[in-house]
Short mmCIF file of C-alpha atoms in Angstrom, two decimals:
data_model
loop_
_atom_site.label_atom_id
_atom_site.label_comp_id
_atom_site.label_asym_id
_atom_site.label_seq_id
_atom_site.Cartn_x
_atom_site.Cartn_y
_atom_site.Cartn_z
CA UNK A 1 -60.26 71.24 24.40
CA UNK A 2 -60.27 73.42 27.67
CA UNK A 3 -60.32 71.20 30.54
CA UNK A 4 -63.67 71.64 32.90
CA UNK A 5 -64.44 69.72 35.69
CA UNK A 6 -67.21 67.09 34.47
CA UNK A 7 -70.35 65.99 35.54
CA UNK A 8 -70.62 62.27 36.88
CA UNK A 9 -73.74 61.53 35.23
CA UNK A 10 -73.65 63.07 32.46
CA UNK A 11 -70.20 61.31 31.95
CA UNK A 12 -71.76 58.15 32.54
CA UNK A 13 -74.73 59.28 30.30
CA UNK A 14 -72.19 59.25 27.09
CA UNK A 15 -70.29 56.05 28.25
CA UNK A 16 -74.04 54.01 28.24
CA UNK A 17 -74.59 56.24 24.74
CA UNK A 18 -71.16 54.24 23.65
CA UNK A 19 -72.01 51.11 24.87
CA UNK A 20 -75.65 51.05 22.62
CA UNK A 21 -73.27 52.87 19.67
CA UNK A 22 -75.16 56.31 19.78
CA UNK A 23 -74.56 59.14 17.42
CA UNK A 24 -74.43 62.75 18.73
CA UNK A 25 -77.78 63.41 17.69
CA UNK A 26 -79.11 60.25 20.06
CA UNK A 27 -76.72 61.32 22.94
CA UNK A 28 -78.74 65.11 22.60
CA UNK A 29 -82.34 63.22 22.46
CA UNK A 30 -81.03 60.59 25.71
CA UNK A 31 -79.56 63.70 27.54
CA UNK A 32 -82.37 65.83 27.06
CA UNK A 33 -84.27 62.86 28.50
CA UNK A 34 -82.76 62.53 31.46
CA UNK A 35 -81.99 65.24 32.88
CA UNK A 36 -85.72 66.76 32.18
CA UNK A 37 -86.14 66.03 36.35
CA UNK A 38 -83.76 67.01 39.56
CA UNK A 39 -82.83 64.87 42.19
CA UNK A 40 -85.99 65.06 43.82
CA UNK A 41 -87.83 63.86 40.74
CA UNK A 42 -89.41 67.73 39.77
CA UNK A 43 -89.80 68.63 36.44
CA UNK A 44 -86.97 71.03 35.25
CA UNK A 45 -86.26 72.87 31.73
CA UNK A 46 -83.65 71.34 30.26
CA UNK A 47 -83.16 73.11 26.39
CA UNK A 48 -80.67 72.44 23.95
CA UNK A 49 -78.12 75.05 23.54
CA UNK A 50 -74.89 76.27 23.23
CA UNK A 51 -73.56 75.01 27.21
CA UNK A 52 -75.29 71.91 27.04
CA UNK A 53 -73.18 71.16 23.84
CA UNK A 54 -70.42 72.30 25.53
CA UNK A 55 -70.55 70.25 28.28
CA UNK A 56 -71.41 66.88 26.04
CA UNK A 57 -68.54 67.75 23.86
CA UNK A 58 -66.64 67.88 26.72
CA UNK A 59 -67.64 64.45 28.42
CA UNK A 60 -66.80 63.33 24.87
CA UNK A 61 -63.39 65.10 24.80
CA UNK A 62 -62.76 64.00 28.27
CA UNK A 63 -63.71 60.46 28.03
CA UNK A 64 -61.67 59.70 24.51
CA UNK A 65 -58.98 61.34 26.07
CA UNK A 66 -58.73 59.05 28.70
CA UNK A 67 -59.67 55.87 26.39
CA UNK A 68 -62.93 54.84 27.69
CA UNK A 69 -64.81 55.89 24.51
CA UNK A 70 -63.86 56.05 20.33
CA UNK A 71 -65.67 57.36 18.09
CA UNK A 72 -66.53 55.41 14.89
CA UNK A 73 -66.08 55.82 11.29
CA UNK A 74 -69.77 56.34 11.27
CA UNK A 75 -69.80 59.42 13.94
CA UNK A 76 -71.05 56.86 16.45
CA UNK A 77 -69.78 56.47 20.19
CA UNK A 78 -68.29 53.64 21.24
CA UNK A 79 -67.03 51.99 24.18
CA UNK A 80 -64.01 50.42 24.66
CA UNK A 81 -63.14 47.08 27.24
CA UNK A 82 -61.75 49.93 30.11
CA UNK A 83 -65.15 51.85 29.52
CA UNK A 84 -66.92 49.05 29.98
CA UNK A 85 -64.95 48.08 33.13
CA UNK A 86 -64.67 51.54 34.20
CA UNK A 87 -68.73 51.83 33.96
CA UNK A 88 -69.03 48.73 36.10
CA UNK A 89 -66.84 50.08 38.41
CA UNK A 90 -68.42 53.36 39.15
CA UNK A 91 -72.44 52.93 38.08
CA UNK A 92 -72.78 56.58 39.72
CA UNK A 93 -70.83 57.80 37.49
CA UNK A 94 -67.48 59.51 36.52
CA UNK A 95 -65.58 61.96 37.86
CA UNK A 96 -62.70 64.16 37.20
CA UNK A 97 -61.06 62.03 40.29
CA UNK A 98 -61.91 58.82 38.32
CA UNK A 99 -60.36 60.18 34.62
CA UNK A 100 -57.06 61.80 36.38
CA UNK A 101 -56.41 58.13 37.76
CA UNK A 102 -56.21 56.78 34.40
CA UNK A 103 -52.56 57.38 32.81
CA UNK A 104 -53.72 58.31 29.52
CA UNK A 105 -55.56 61.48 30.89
CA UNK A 106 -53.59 62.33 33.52
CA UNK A 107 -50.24 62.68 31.09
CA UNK A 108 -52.25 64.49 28.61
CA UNK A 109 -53.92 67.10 31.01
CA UNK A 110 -49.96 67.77 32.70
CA UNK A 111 -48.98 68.01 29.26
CA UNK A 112 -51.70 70.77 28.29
CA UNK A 113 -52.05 72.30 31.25
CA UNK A 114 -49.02 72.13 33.40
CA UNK A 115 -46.55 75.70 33.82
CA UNK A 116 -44.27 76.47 31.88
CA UNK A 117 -41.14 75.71 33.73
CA UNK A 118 -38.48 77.85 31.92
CA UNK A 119 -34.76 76.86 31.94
CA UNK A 120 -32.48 78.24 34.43
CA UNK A 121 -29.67 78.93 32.85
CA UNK A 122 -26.37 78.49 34.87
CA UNK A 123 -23.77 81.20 35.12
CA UNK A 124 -20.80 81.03 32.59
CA UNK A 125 -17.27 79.56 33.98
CA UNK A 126 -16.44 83.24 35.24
CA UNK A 127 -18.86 82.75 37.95
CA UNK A 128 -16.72 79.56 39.10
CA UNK A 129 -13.89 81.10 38.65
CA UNK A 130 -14.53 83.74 40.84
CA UNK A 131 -16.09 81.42 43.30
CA UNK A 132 -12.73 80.17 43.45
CA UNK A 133 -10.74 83.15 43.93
CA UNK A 134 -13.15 84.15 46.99
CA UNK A 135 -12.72 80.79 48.37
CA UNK A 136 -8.75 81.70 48.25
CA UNK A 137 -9.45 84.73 49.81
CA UNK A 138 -8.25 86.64 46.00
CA UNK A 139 -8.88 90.23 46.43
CA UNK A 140 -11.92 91.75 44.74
CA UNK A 141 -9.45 93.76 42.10
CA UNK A 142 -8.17 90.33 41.42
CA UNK A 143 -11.05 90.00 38.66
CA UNK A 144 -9.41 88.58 35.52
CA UNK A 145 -12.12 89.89 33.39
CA UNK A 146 -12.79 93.61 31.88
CA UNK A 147 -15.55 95.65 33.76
CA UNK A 148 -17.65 96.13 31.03
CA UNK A 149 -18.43 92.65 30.69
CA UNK A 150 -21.01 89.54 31.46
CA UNK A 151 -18.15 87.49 32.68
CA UNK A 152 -16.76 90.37 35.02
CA UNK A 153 -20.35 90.63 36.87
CA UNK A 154 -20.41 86.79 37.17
CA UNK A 155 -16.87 86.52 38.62
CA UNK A 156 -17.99 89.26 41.37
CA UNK A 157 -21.33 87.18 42.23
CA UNK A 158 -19.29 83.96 42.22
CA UNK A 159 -16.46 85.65 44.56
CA UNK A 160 -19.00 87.26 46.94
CA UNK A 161 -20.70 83.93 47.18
CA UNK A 162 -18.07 82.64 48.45
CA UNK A 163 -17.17 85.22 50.79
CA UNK A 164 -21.09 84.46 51.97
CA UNK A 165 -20.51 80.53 52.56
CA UNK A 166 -17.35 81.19 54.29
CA UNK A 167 -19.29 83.60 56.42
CA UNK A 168 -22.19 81.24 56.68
CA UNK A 169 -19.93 78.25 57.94
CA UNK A 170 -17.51 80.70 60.36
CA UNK A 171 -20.67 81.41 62.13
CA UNK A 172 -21.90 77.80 62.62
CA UNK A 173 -18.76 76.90 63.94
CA UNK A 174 -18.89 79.30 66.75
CA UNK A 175 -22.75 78.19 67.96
#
């Protein structure tokens, strides 16, 4: 399911489809229904087709996701008690704000669509160790490990780091 922002009333279109027990077929023939006129009351074309299925499948994706719908062992809609009270609630309709308020969608969305936070992995003990040794005031050619190696490069970042802080706290002492 991609995540789309939703449409209030068509949202609140499928949660009345639930409460009567609907099938998909029904929800099409009640959709198509409704939203035949604009907000003005003019006729519009509304035709069945690939983005209008989109978006129901969505409102249906959307709503079960966030519990206020199941769908039956029959392929029917239904409603469930927080659909119910969620309908009373908002008889506009429902909105993205509405569903991400709801714990149930709002985990599941951060857990599908959230960054990837990757791991930052911490230098080895070298890099303390060198730390260390610059905090001593240990002379660069002091480094324990061979040159050629991980643990060399992390003892020279740990001792310059220190040489940085003690820089860092020399000059706030003199301000």
């Amino acid at each position: 399911m991609d995540f789309a922002p939703g449409d209030p009333a068509l949202m609140l279109t499928v949660l009345r489809s639930a409460e009567a027990n609907l099938d998909r077929n029904m929800l099409l023939r009640r959709v198509l229904s409704l939203f035949c006129t604009d907000d003005d009351g003019n006729q519009i074309a509304i035709e069945d087709g690939p983005d209008l299925q989109r978006r129901i499948d969505s409102a249906i994706a959307n709503l079960r996701l966030a519990g206020l719908i199941r769908i039956t062992a029959g392929d029917e809609l239904s409603i469930t008690s927080l659909g119910t009270a969620m309908m009373m609630a908002y008889p506009l309709g429902i909105d993205d704000g509405v569903l991400c308020s709801l714990p149930a969608f709002r985990n599941q969305i951060y857990e599908t669509y959230a960054p990837v936070v990757h791991e930052r992995h911490l230098p080895n003990s070298a890099y303390g160790s060198g730390f260390s040794a610059g905090l001593d005031a240990h002379r660069l050619t002091e480094n324990p490990y061979p040159s050629d190696s991980r643990d060399h490069e992390d003892w020279l970042m740990g001792w310059d780091e220190a040489l940085d802080q003690s820089k860092r706290e020399a000059e706030t002492l003199l301000n």
